mmCIF file of C-alpha atoms in Angstrom:
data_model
loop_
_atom_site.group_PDB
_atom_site.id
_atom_site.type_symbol
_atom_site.label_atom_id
_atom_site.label_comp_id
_atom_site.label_asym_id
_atom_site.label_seq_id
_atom_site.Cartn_x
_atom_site.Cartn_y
_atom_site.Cartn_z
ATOM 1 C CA UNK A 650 0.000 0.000 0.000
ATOM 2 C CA UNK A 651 2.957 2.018 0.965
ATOM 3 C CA UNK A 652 4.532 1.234 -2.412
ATOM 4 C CA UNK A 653 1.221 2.326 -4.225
ATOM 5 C CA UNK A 654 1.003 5.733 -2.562
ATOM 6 C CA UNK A 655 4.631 6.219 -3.113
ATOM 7 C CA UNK A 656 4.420 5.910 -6.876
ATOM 8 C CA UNK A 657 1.027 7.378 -6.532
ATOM 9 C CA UNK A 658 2.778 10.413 -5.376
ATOM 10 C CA UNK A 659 5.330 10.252 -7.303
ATOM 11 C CA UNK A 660 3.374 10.018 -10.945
ATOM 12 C CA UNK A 661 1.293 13.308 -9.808
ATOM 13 C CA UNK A 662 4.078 15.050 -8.950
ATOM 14 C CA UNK A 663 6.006 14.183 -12.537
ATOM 15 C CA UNK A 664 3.034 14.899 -14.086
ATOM 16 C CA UNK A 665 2.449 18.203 -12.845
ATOM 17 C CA UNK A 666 5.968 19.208 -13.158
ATOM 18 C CA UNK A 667 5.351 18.057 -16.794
ATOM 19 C CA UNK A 668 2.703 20.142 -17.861
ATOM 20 C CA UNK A 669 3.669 23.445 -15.075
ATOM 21 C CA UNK A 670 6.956 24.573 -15.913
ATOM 22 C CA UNK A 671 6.486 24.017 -20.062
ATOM 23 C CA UNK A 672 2.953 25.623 -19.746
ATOM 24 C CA UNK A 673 4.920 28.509 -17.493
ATOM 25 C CA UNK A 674 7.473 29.473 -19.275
ATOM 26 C CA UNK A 675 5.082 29.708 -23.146
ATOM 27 C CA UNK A 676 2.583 32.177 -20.902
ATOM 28 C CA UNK A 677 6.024 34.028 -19.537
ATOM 29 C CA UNK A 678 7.332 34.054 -23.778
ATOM 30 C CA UNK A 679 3.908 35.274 -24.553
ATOM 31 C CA UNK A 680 2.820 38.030 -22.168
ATOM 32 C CA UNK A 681 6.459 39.544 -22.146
ATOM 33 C CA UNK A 682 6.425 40.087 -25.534
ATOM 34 C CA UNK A 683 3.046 41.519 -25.849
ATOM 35 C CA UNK A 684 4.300 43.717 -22.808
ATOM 36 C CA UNK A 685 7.151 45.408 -24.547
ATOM 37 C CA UNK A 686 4.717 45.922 -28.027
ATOM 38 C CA UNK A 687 2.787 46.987 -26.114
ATOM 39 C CA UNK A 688 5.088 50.093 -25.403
ATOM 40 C CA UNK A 689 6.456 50.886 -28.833
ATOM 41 C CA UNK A 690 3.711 49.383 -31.531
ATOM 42 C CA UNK A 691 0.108 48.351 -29.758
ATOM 43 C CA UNK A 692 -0.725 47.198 -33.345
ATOM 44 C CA UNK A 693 1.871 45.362 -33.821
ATOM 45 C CA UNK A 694 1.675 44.081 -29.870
ATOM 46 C CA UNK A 695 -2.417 43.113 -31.119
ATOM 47 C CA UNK A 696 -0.994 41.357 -34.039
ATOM 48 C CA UNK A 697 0.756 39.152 -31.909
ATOM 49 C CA UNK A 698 -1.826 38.341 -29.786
ATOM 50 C CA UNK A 699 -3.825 37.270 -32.666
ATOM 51 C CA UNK A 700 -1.224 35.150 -34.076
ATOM 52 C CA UNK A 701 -0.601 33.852 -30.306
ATOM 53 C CA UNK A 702 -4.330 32.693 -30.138
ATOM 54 C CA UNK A 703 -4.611 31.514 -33.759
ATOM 55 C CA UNK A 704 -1.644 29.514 -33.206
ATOM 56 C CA UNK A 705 -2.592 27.787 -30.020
ATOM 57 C CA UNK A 706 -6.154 26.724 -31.254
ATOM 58 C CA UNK A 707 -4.179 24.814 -34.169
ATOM 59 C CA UNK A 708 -1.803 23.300 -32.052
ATOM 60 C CA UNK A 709 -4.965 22.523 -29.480
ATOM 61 C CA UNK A 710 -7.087 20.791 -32.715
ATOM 62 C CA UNK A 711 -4.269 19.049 -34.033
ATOM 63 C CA UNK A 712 -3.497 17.953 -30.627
ATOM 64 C CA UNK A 713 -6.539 16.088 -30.118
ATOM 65 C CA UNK A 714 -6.804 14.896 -33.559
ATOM 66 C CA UNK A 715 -3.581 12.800 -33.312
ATOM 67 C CA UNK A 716 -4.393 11.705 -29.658
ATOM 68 C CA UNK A 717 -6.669 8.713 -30.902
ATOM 69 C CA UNK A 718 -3.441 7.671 -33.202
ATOM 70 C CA UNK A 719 -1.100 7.873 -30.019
ATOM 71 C CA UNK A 720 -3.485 5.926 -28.173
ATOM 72 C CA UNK A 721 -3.723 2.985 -30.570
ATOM 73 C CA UNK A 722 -0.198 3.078 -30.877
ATOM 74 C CA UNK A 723 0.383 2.352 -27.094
ATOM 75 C CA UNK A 724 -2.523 -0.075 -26.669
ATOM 76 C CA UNK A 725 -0.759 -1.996 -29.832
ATOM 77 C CA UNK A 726 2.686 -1.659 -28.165
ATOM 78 C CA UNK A 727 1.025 -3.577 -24.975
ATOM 79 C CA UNK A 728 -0.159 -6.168 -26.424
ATOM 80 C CA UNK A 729 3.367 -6.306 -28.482
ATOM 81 C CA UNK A 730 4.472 -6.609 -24.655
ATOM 82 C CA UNK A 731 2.092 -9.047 -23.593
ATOM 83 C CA UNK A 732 2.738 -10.970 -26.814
ATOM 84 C CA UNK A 733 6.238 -11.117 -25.551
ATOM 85 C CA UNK A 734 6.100 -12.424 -21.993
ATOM 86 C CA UNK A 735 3.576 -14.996 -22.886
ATOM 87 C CA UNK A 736 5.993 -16.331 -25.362
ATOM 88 C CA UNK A 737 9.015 -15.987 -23.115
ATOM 89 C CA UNK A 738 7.350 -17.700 -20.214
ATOM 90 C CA UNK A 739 5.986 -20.130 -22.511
ATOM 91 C CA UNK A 740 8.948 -21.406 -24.686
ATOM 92 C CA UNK A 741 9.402 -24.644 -23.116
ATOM 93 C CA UNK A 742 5.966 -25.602 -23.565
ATOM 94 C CA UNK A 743 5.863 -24.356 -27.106
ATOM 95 C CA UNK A 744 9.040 -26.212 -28.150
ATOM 96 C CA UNK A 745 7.696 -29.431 -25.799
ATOM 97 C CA UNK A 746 4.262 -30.005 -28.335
ATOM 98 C CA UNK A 747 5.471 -28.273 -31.381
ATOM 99 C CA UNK A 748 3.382 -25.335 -31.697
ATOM 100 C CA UNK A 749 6.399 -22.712 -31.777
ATOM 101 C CA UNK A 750 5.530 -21.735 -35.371
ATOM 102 C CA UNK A 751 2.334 -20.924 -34.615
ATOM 103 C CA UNK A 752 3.373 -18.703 -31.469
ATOM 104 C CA UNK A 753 6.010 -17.207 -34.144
ATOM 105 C CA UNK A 754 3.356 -16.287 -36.377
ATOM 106 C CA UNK A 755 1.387 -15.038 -33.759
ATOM 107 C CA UNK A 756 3.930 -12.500 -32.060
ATOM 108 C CA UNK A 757 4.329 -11.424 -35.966
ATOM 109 C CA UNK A 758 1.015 -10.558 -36.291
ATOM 110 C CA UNK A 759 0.693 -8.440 -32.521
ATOM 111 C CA UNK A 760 4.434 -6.906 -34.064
ATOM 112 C CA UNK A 761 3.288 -5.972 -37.718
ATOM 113 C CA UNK A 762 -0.352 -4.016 -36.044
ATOM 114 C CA UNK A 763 2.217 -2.558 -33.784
ATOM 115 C CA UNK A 764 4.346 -1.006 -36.597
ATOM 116 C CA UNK A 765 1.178 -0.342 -38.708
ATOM 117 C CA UNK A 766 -0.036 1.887 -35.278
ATOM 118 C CA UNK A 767 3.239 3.468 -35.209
ATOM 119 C CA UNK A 768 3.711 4.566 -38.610
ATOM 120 C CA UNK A 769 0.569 5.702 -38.961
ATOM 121 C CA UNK A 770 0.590 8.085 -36.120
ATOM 122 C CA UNK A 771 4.073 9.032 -37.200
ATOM 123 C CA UNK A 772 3.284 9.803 -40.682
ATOM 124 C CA UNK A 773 -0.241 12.289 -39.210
ATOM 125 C CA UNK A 774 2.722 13.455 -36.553
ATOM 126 C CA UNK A 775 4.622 14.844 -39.983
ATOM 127 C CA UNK A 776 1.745 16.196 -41.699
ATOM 128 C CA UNK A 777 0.909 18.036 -38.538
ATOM 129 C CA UNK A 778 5.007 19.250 -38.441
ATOM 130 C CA UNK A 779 4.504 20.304 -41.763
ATOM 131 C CA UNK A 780 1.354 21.696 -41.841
ATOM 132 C CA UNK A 781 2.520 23.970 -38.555
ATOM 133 C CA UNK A 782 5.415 24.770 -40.177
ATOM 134 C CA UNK A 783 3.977 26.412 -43.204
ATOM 135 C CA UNK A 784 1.844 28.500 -41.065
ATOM 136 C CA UNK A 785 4.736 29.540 -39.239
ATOM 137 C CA UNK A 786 6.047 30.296 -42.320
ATOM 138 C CA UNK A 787 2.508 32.407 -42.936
ATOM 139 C CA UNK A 788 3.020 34.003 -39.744
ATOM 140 C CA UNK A 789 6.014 35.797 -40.697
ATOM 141 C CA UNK A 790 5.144 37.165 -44.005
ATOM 142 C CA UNK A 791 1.772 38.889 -42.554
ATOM 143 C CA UNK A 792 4.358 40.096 -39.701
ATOM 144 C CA UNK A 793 6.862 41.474 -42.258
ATOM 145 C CA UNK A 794 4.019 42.894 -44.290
ATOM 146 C CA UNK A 795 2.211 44.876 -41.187
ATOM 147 C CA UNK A 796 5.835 45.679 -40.118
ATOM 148 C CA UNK A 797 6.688 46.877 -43.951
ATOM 149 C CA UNK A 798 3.280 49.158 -43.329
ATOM 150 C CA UNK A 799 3.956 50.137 -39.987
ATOM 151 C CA UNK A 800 7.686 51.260 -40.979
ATOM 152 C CA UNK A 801 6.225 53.402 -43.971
ATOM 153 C CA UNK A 802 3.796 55.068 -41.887
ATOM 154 C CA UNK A 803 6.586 55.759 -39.087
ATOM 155 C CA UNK A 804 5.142 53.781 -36.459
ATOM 156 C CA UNK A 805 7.745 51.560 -36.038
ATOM 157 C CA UNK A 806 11.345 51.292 -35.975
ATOM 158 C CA UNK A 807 14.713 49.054 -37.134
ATOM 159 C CA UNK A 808 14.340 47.972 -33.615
ATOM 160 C CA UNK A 809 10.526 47.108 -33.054
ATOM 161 C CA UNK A 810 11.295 45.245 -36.533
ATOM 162 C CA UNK A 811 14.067 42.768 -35.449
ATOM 163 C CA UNK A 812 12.169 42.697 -31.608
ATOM 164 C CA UNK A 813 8.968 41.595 -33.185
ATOM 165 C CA UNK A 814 10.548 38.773 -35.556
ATOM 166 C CA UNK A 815 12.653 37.600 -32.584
ATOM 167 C CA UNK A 816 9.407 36.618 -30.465
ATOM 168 C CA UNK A 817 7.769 35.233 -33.226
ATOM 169 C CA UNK A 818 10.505 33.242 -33.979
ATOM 170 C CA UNK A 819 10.604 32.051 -30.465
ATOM 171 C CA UNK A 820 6.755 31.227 -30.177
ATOM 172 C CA UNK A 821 7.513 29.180 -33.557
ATOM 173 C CA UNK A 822 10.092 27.236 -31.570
ATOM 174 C CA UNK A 823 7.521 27.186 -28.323
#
């Protein structure tokens, strides 16, 4: 029981620590930023904040559409597990009455849906990279263009220029 609470304990605490600090330090690269536009270009500062938003809601919906993927991928690497330690604890009984190329055939089976799972989710993991990516890409031409408009107009320097491509940069990384 001891043992249970421990790792009890222990899981929450991992878990929280996984989804605090990342989810702390994005809200500290986002609200900073908007902070110092804020000061020198509120349109520009608005801009970002728009971008911010659109940006998480795509990361949020493609999120949740590759969590079924991830799922089946784990349940299939169980079984690949389970597949496993039934074999290994069965060997001698397999070998004893002859039946080890059917328990051959039958860990290549739990194996091949197991790579089918994990390819799949890999290959909607890339089309979500890629798909991100060409937003980013998006992202910094409407920045360069407002930018372009806002430095013709005089409403924004050299400075707010390479400040506002250096966050958005960094919420591309985020």
């Amino acid at each position: 029981l001891t043992a249970q609470a421990t790792r009890f304990v222990k899981t929450f605490k991992d878990l929280y620590d996984t989804l605090m600090w990342p989810a702390l330090v994005l809200v500290i690269q986002l609200v900073v930023p908007v902070i110092i536009l804020m000061n020198r270009s509120p349109l520009l500062a608005a801009i970002f904040i728009i971008i911010a938003m659109f940006y998480g809601l795509i990361t949020l919906t493609t999120s949740r559409y590759k969590t079924p993927y991830m799922r089946r991928t784990a349940a299939a690497e169980s079984k690949v597990t389970g597949a496993l330690a039934d074999n290994l604890t069965n060997i001698l009984a397999i070998k004893v009455f002859a039946r080890e190329s059917l328990e051959r055939q039958r860990f290549t089976m739990v194996t091949d849906e197991k790579r089918d799972r994990y390819h799949q989710s890999l290959a909607i993991g890339e089309r979500i990279r890629a798909a991100r990516s060409v937003l980013a890409i998006l992202f910094h031409i409407g920045v360069a263009l407002a930018l372009y408009h806002l430095i013709l107009f005089g409403k924004a320097s050299i400075g707010t220029v390479v400040l506002a491509q250096l966050y958005l940069i960094k919420l591309a990384q985020s």
